[in-house]
Amino acid sequence: MLKNNFKVALRSILKNRVFSFINVTGLAIGIAASLLILQYVNYELSYENFNENAERTFRLKTNRYNQGDLSTEWASGVVSIGHVLKENLPEVESYTRLTQRNTIISNGDREFRETRVFFANSDVFKVFGTKVLFGDPTTALDELYSMALSESTAKKYFGETDVVGKTLMNNRRTSYKITAVFEDIPDNAHLKYDILGSWATTAQGREDNMNSVWYWDGYFNYVLLKEGVDAAAFAAKVDDVVENLWGEEMREADTWMSFELQPLKDIHLYSNFIGEAEVNGDGDSVYALLGISFFIIIIAWVNYINLSTAKSMERSREVGLRKVMGSLRGQLIRQFLTESLVINLLAVLLAFAIVAIVLPSFASLADQPMTLALFTQQGFWIGLGLLFLIGTFLSGLYPAFVLSSFKPIDSLKGSGAPNSGSAWLRKGLVVFQFMASVGLIIGTYTVYKQISFMRNQDLGVDIDRTLVITGPSVADSTYQERFSAFADVVKGNANIENVVVSTVVPGREVGWNAGGIKKEGAPDSEGKQYRVLGLGYEYVETFDLELIAGRSFSREFGDEESKILFSRSAIKHLGFNDPEEALNTRIEFWGDTYTIIGVLEDYHQISLKQDFDHLIFRLTPDTRGYFSIKYTSDNTQQVIKLAEEQWAQFFPGNPFEYFFLDDSYQEQYAADQRFGSVFTIFSGLAILVACLGLFGLAAFMASKRTKEIGIRKVLGASVSNIVNLLSTDFLKLIAISVVLAIPLAYYGMDQWLNGFAFRIDLYWYIFAIPALIVLVVALTTVSFQTSRAAKANPVDSLRSE
């Protein structure tokens, strides 16, 4: 019986080649797209899965309050909080705290700037589930001037991995003994380190303060809770510890901090706070793509159901004959489910080939480490098998029941066509398909408009033609003189406008956070929090920042390092509405007094996702953060060569590392652009699959009305009349889809845009253009088929009459 079912299924597929091709192609595209998206989503959700303690591990996020209001949220926080909780709460099994450094590491002539260097205590290996290959993980980071290396870092410097006992130089000044080598941190870890320096080294001479004060921040803290500990109950105890130890001091300063437990596995997708170790993902975007994957595969299955039920009119006589010959309804259902199984099997095989071909390109687009090794993963085959089984059952079940329900007498008379319920189902499914399609196009267009808005917005700062060099790590007491000489020589070139130094450049988060800043003589309770940029002379002029009151720093005046600049938002934060009123105001800043000499217009220091920050600017000509070179030449290679030659002369022993500021600034939007590209591609695939179904359905309906078309042409109907007649019903359904999709799309995209401090407005054309695109595409698809039928010779269609 099974063999016969397969034989009949193959005959039916070959007999209806066009419809079979549409079904197989649509299903294959849907399955392939779903598999690719599921692989992407699976990777994004896999962060920290390698850590067997991940479920019990939490990061302590810091919430800062000023005058009772939440002011900032920090991924990094108080240096002592992890230690304090370990000492006071028995629920803590282990804790680790880390602080990041950028440094130059060398072994003879092998020298590199390392950016993934953290100083931590030895429990870091246990908390993060890092396997130590050589050395003792319990004591590796206890001694002064000791470090642990990742496996690949050890190979980079020594050409081998068992290097315990050997030494490396830090900034050419200090020798560090290697006490452990650990496995490379997986890509799906939210915090990645190549080198771990001992906590004893960074804490030497300051251990007591680092274990007790609440105002010393900028450190990552993680706690590993014991088995069975309830995280919510533990969080309440954290609040009690903070109150008992530091509550009185915080209230005196009118500054409060609370500590929130972040589950380790949630950090990558749901944490974008100040001081993150690296740019995290976006949970909303991940689940939006997951939704698209379901839409695509459902649309493909809907196509199959639509075409199968429509084709049932042609198979009514077959069903009637089978029933007369003794076939039971259950046997007929099995037959039609077998046909569904064969079509889905062919679709899966084609989808498999599509995934193999496009996977490398998709991995590059999504910026994920996906390779053909995907096919060796159990999860891939489970997902493929589930899609196949679910698709076979769902897409074949309804047509099978419809076909098997025909009465033999009616079928043999030719009146066994599906009832009106089947017609309404097809119409409902078409509406669903194009609702999803319209919604996806609106979403794609909105994402594109928002990203374009952010990329093209006036930033209030000039980032063009700017070469930025990462400042030297190896320097001595002559650094400031060396920088001045370097700048003078470089500026001597006709293509160079200026060279300025700063702690940070536009596009990079300001890491210098200062609290307790207030007007001179004001009570401590009026102290507020600001972000501080350290900069050299002429920074304001070089970056074309707008001065709205007062003046900038100048060498013409003395004692400039006791002066300070505020941004417009910072002045308002201090209590001034008019920038002019703030001039000459003296403020207290960490025990020193500064005079406000100028106010700068707000500008976008970082992405337009964030609102204007409260920025203040201090003159720090000896800072070594970044050197910014403004140039006029179109020959950027000449500028790079000049800078590199002078760098080697004035700052020997420091790698020459540079980037162009405009490119660096746009990198902030890289994740949004990737999301937009992926969203666009898969939305396009959804439209393609929907139109494939519409194409097949239109072809079938036109073929069923062949004689009607012939009669109408004989009676004088034109081709356009007939096309309009046959297209109207489809266009009505698509119009209903548009009307239903727009409010849902508006709500969804408005929620997405609320994540941006600076966003576009959802104007009418954002909905009208996608709706028009869908209508045009659908009309073209339907008209192509109906026009063929309308142009046919009526003699051929009426010959049998």
Coordinates of C-alpha atoms in Angstrom, one line a residue, residues 357-699:
I357 CA 25.5 27.5 -1.1
V358 CA 24.5 30.7 0.8
L359 CA 25.8 29.9 4.3
P360 CA 29.2 31.5 3.9
S361 CA 27.7 34.8 2.5
F362 CA 25.0 34.8 5.2
A363 CA 27.7 34.3 7.9
S364 CA 29.6 37.3 6.6
L365 CA 26.4 39.4 6.5
A366 CA 25.3 38.4 10.0
D367 CA 28.9 38.7 11.3
Q368 CA 28.7 35.3 12.9
P369 CA 31.2 32.3 12.8
M370 CA 28.9 30.0 10.8
T371 CA 30.5 27.5 8.5
L372 CA 29.6 24.2 6.8
A373 CA 30.3 22.6 10.1
L374 CA 26.7 23.5 10.7
F375 CA 25.7 20.3 9.0
T376 CA 27.6 18.3 11.6
Q377 CA 25.6 19.8 14.5
Q378 CA 22.8 17.8 16.0
G379 CA 20.6 20.9 16.4
F380 CA 20.7 21.5 12.7
W381 CA 19.3 18.1 11.9
I382 CA 16.7 18.2 14.6
G383 CA 15.5 21.6 13.3
L384 CA 15.4 20.3 9.7
G385 CA 13.6 17.2 10.8
L386 CA 11.0 19.1 12.8
L387 CA 10.4 21.5 9.9
F388 CA 9.9 18.5 7.6
L389 CA 7.5 16.7 9.8
I390 CA 5.5 19.7 10.9
G391 CA 5.4 20.9 7.3
T392 CA 4.2 17.6 6.0
F393 CA 1.5 17.3 8.6
L394 CA 0.2 20.9 8.6
S395 CA 0.4 21.6 4.9
G396 CA -1.1 18.2 3.9
L397 CA -3.7 17.7 6.6
Y398 CA -6.4 20.2 5.5
P399 CA -6.2 19.3 1.7
A400 CA -6.3 15.6 2.6
F401 CA -9.5 16.0 4.6
V402 CA -11.1 18.2 1.9
L403 CA -10.3 15.8 -0.9
S404 CA -11.3 12.7 1.0
S405 CA -14.7 14.3 2.0
F406 CA -16.1 14.4 -1.6
K407 CA -19.2 12.3 -2.1
P408 CA -18.8 9.7 -5.0
I409 CA -22.1 10.6 -6.8
D410 CA -21.4 14.3 -6.7
S411 CA -17.8 13.8 -7.7
L412 CA -18.6 11.7 -10.7
K413 CA -21.2 14.2 -11.8
G414 CA -18.6 16.9 -11.7
S415 CA -20.2 18.8 -8.7
G416 CA -17.8 17.7 -6.0
A417 CA -15.8 20.9 -5.9
P418 CA -14.9 22.3 -2.5
N419 CA -17.7 24.2 -0.8
S420 CA -17.7 27.8 0.0
G421 CA -15.9 27.1 3.2
S422 CA -12.8 26.1 1.3
A423 CA -13.0 29.2 -0.8
W424 CA -13.2 31.4 2.3
L425 CA -10.2 29.5 3.7
R426 CA -8.2 30.3 0.6
K427 CA -9.1 33.9 0.8
G428 CA -8.3 34.1 4.5
L429 CA -4.9 32.5 3.8
V430 CA -4.1 34.9 1.0
V431 CA -5.0 37.8 3.3
F432 CA -2.7 36.4 6.0
Q433 CA 0.2 36.0 3.5
F434 CA 0.0 39.5 2.4
M435 CA -0.6 41.0 5.8
A436 CA 2.7 39.4 6.8
S437 CA 4.4 40.7 3.6
V438 CA 3.1 44.2 4.0
G439 CA 4.1 44.3 7.7
L440 CA 7.6 43.0 6.8
I441 CA 8.1 45.6 4.1
I442 CA 7.0 48.4 6.4
G443 CA 9.4 47.1 9.0
T444 CA 12.3 47.0 6.5
Y445 CA 11.6 50.5 5.2
T446 CA 11.3 51.9 8.7
V447 CA 14.7 50.3 9.7
Y448 CA 16.3 51.7 6.6
K449 CA 14.9 55.2 7.2
Q450 CA 16.0 55.2 10.9
I451 CA 19.6 54.0 10.0
S452 CA 19.8 56.6 7.2
F453 CA 18.6 59.3 9.6
M454 CA 21.3 58.4 12.1
R455 CA 24.0 58.2 9.5
N456 CA 23.1 61.5 7.9
Q457 CA 22.1 63.6 10.9
D458 CA 24.2 66.7 11.7
L459 CA 26.3 65.5 14.6
G460 CA 27.4 69.0 15.8
V461 CA 31.0 67.8 15.5
D462 CA 33.3 67.6 12.5
I463 CA 34.6 64.0 12.1
D464 CA 35.6 64.2 8.4
R465 CA 39.2 63.9 7.3
T466 CA 40.5 62.9 10.7
L467 CA 43.2 60.3 11.3
V468 CA 43.2 59.1 14.9
I469 CA 46.2 57.4 16.5
T470 CA 45.9 55.4 19.7
G471 CA 48.2 57.2 22.2
P472 CA 51.4 55.7 23.4
S473 CA 51.5 53.2 26.3
V474 CA 55.3 53.3 26.6
A475 CA 56.3 56.9 27.6
D476 CA 58.4 58.7 30.2
S477 CA 58.6 62.1 31.8
T478 CA 59.4 63.8 28.5
Y479 CA 56.1 62.7 27.0
Q480 CA 54.5 66.2 26.8
E481 CA 57.6 67.6 25.1
R482 CA 57.6 64.7 22.7
F483 CA 54.0 65.2 21.8
S484 CA 54.5 68.9 21.1
A485 CA 57.5 68.2 18.9
F486 CA 55.6 65.4 17.1
A487 CA 52.6 67.8 16.5
D488 CA 54.9 70.6 15.3
V489 CA 56.6 68.4 12.7
V490 CA 53.4 66.9 11.4
K491 CA 51.7 70.3 11.2
G492 CA 54.6 71.4 9.1
N493 CA 53.2 69.5 6.2
A494 CA 50.9 71.6 4.0
N495 CA 48.2 68.8 4.1
I496 CA 47.8 68.9 7.9
E497 CA 45.6 71.4 9.6
N498 CA 46.1 70.4 13.2
V499 CA 47.1 67.7 15.7
V500 CA 45.2 67.6 19.0
V501 CA 45.2 65.2 22.0
S502 CA 42.2 63.9 24.0
T503 CA 41.2 61.2 26.4
V504 CA 38.4 60.1 24.0
V505 CA 37.3 61.0 20.5
P506 CA 33.7 61.3 19.0
G507 CA 32.1 57.9 18.5
R508 CA 33.7 56.5 21.7
E509 CA 32.0 56.3 25.0
V510 CA 33.3 58.8 27.6
G511 CA 34.6 56.6 30.4
W512 CA 35.6 59.3 32.8
N513 CA 32.5 59.6 35.0
A514 CA 32.6 62.1 37.9
G515 CA 30.0 62.6 40.6
G516 CA 29.6 65.1 43.4
I517 CA 30.3 68.1 41.1
K518 CA 28.6 71.2 42.4
K519 CA 28.7 75.0 42.6
E520 CA 31.3 76.3 45.0
G521 CA 30.0 76.5 48.5
A522 CA 26.8 74.5 47.7
P523 CA 25.9 71.6 50.0
D524 CA 27.1 68.1 49.1
S525 CA 23.5 67.2 48.4
E526 CA 23.6 69.4 45.3
G527 CA 26.5 67.4 43.8
K528 CA 25.7 65.9 40.4
Q529 CA 27.2 63.5 38.0
Y530 CA 28.9 64.3 34.7
R531 CA 31.0 62.7 32.0
V532 CA 34.4 64.3 31.7
L533 CA 36.5 64.7 28.5
G534 CA 40.2 65.6 29.0
L535 CA 41.6 67.5 26.0
G536 CA 44.4 69.5 24.7
Y537 CA 44.5 73.0 23.3
E538 CA 42.6 73.7 20.1
Y539 CA 40.4 70.6 20.4
V540 CA 37.2 72.6 20.3
E541 CA 38.4 74.5 17.2
T542 CA 39.7 71.4 15.4
F543 CA 36.5 69.5 15.8
D544 CA 34.4 72.6 15.0
L545 CA 32.4 72.4 18.2
E546 CA 30.0 75.4 18.5
L547 CA 30.8 77.8 21.3
I548 CA 27.5 79.4 22.5
A549 CA 28.9 81.4 25.4
G550 CA 32.3 82.5 26.7
R551 CA 35.6 81.2 25.2
S552 CA 37.6 78.0 24.7
F553 CA 41.0 77.1 26.2
S554 CA 43.8 79.3 24.9
R555 CA 47.6 79.5 25.5
E556 CA 47.1 83.3 25.6
F557 CA 45.7 83.0 29.2
G558 CA 47.5 81.7 32.2
D559 CA 46.4 78.9 34.6
E560 CA 44.0 77.4 32.0
E561 CA 44.1 74.1 33.8
S562 CA 41.9 75.6 36.5
K563 CA 39.3 76.5 33.9
I564 CA 36.5 74.3 32.6
L565 CA 34.0 74.1 29.7
F566 CA 30.4 72.7 30.0
S567 CA 28.0 71.5 27.3
R568 CA 24.5 73.0 27.1
S569 CA 23.0 69.9 28.8
A570 CA 25.6 70.0 31.5
I571 CA 24.8 73.7 32.3
K572 CA 21.1 72.8 32.6
H573 CA 22.0 69.9 34.8
L574 CA 23.9 72.4 37.0
G575 CA 20.8 74.6 37.3
F576 CA 21.3 77.3 34.6
N577 CA 18.9 77.8 31.7
D578 CA 20.9 80.6 30.1
P579 CA 24.5 79.6 29.1
E580 CA 25.7 83.2 29.7
E581 CA 24.6 83.0 33.3
A582 CA 26.9 80.1 33.9
L583 CA 30.1 81.9 32.9
N584 CA 32.6 82.6 35.7
T585 CA 30.7 80.3 38.0
R586 CA 33.2 78.4 40.2
I587 CA 32.5 74.7 40.7
E588 CA 34.0 72.1 43.1
F589 CA 35.3 69.0 41.4
W590 CA 36.8 66.3 43.6
G591 CA 38.3 68.7 46.1
D592 CA 39.6 71.2 43.5
T593 CA 37.9 74.4 42.3
Y594 CA 37.4 75.3 38.6
T595 CA 35.9 78.3 36.8
I596 CA 33.5 77.9 33.9
I597 CA 34.9 79.9 31.0
G598 CA 32.7 78.6 28.1
V599 CA 29.6 76.6 27.1
L600 CA 29.5 74.4 24.1
E601 CA 26.5 73.4 22.1
D602 CA 25.4 69.8 22.6
Y603 CA 26.8 67.4 20.0
H604 CA 26.5 63.7 19.4
Q605 CA 29.6 62.2 21.2
I606 CA 28.2 58.8 20.5
S607 CA 25.3 57.2 18.5
L608 CA 22.0 58.9 18.1
K609 CA 20.5 56.0 20.1
Q610 CA 21.6 57.9 23.2
D611 CA 20.4 61.3 24.3
F612 CA 22.8 64.2 24.8
D613 CA 25.0 63.5 27.8
H614 CA 26.1 66.0 30.5
L615 CA 29.6 66.7 29.3
I616 CA 32.3 68.8 30.9
F617 CA 35.7 69.5 29.3
R618 CA 39.0 69.7 31.2
L619 CA 42.3 70.9 29.8
T620 CA 44.7 67.9 30.2
P621 CA 47.5 68.5 27.6
D622 CA 49.5 65.6 29.0
T623 CA 46.8 63.0 28.3
R624 CA 47.8 60.0 26.2
G625 CA 44.5 58.7 25.0
Y626 CA 44.2 59.6 21.3
F627 CA 46.1 61.9 18.8
S628 CA 43.7 63.3 16.2
I629 CA 45.2 64.6 13.0
K630 CA 43.0 66.9 10.8
Y631 CA 44.1 66.8 7.2
T632 CA 43.0 68.4 3.9
S633 CA 44.6 66.1 1.3
D634 CA 42.7 63.4 -0.7
N635 CA 45.9 61.3 -0.5
T636 CA 45.2 59.6 2.8
Q637 CA 48.1 57.1 2.3
Q638 CA 50.5 60.1 2.3
V639 CA 49.0 61.3 5.6
I640 CA 49.3 57.9 7.1
K641 CA 53.0 57.5 6.0
L642 CA 53.9 60.9 7.4
A643 CA 52.3 60.2 10.7
E644 CA 53.9 56.7 10.9
E645 CA 57.4 58.0 10.2
Q646 CA 57.2 60.7 12.9
W647 CA 55.5 58.3 15.3
A648 CA 58.4 55.9 15.1
Q649 CA 60.8 58.8 15.7
F650 CA 59.1 60.4 18.7
F651 CA 57.4 57.3 20.3
P652 CA 59.7 54.3 19.7
G653 CA 58.5 51.0 21.2
N654 CA 54.8 51.9 20.6
P655 CA 52.8 50.2 17.8
F656 CA 51.4 52.6 15.3
E657 CA 47.7 51.9 15.5
Y658 CA 45.3 54.2 13.7
F659 CA 41.7 54.6 12.4
F660 CA 39.7 57.1 10.5
L661 CA 37.2 58.9 12.7
D662 CA 34.3 58.9 10.3
D663 CA 34.6 55.2 9.7
S664 CA 35.0 54.5 13.4
Y665 CA 31.9 56.6 14.2
Q666 CA 29.8 54.8 11.7
E667 CA 30.8 51.4 13.3
Q668 CA 28.4 52.2 16.1
Y669 CA 25.6 51.5 13.6
A670 CA 27.1 48.3 12.2
A671 CA 24.8 46.0 14.3
D672 CA 21.8 48.0 13.2
Q673 CA 22.9 47.9 9.5
R674 CA 23.4 44.2 9.7
F675 CA 20.0 43.7 11.3
G676 CA 18.5 45.9 8.5
S677 CA 20.2 43.9 5.8
V678 CA 19.2 40.6 7.2
F679 CA 15.6 41.9 7.8
T680 CA 15.5 43.2 4.2
I681 CA 16.7 39.9 2.6
F682 CA 14.3 37.7 4.5
S683 CA 11.4 40.1 4.1
G684 CA 12.1 39.9 0.3
L685 CA 12.0 36.2 0.5
A686 CA 8.7 36.3 2.3
I687 CA 7.3 38.4 -0.6
L688 CA 8.8 36.1 -3.2
V689 CA 7.2 33.0 -1.6
A690 CA 3.8 34.8 -1.2
C691 CA 4.0 35.9 -4.9
L692 CA 4.9 32.3 -6.0
G693 CA 1.7 31.1 -4.4
L694 CA -0.3 34.0 -5.8
F695 CA 1.1 33.2 -9.3
G696 CA 0.1 29.6 -9.0
L697 CA -3.3 30.4 -7.7
A698 CA -3.9 33.0 -10.4
A699 CA -2.8 30.5 -13.1

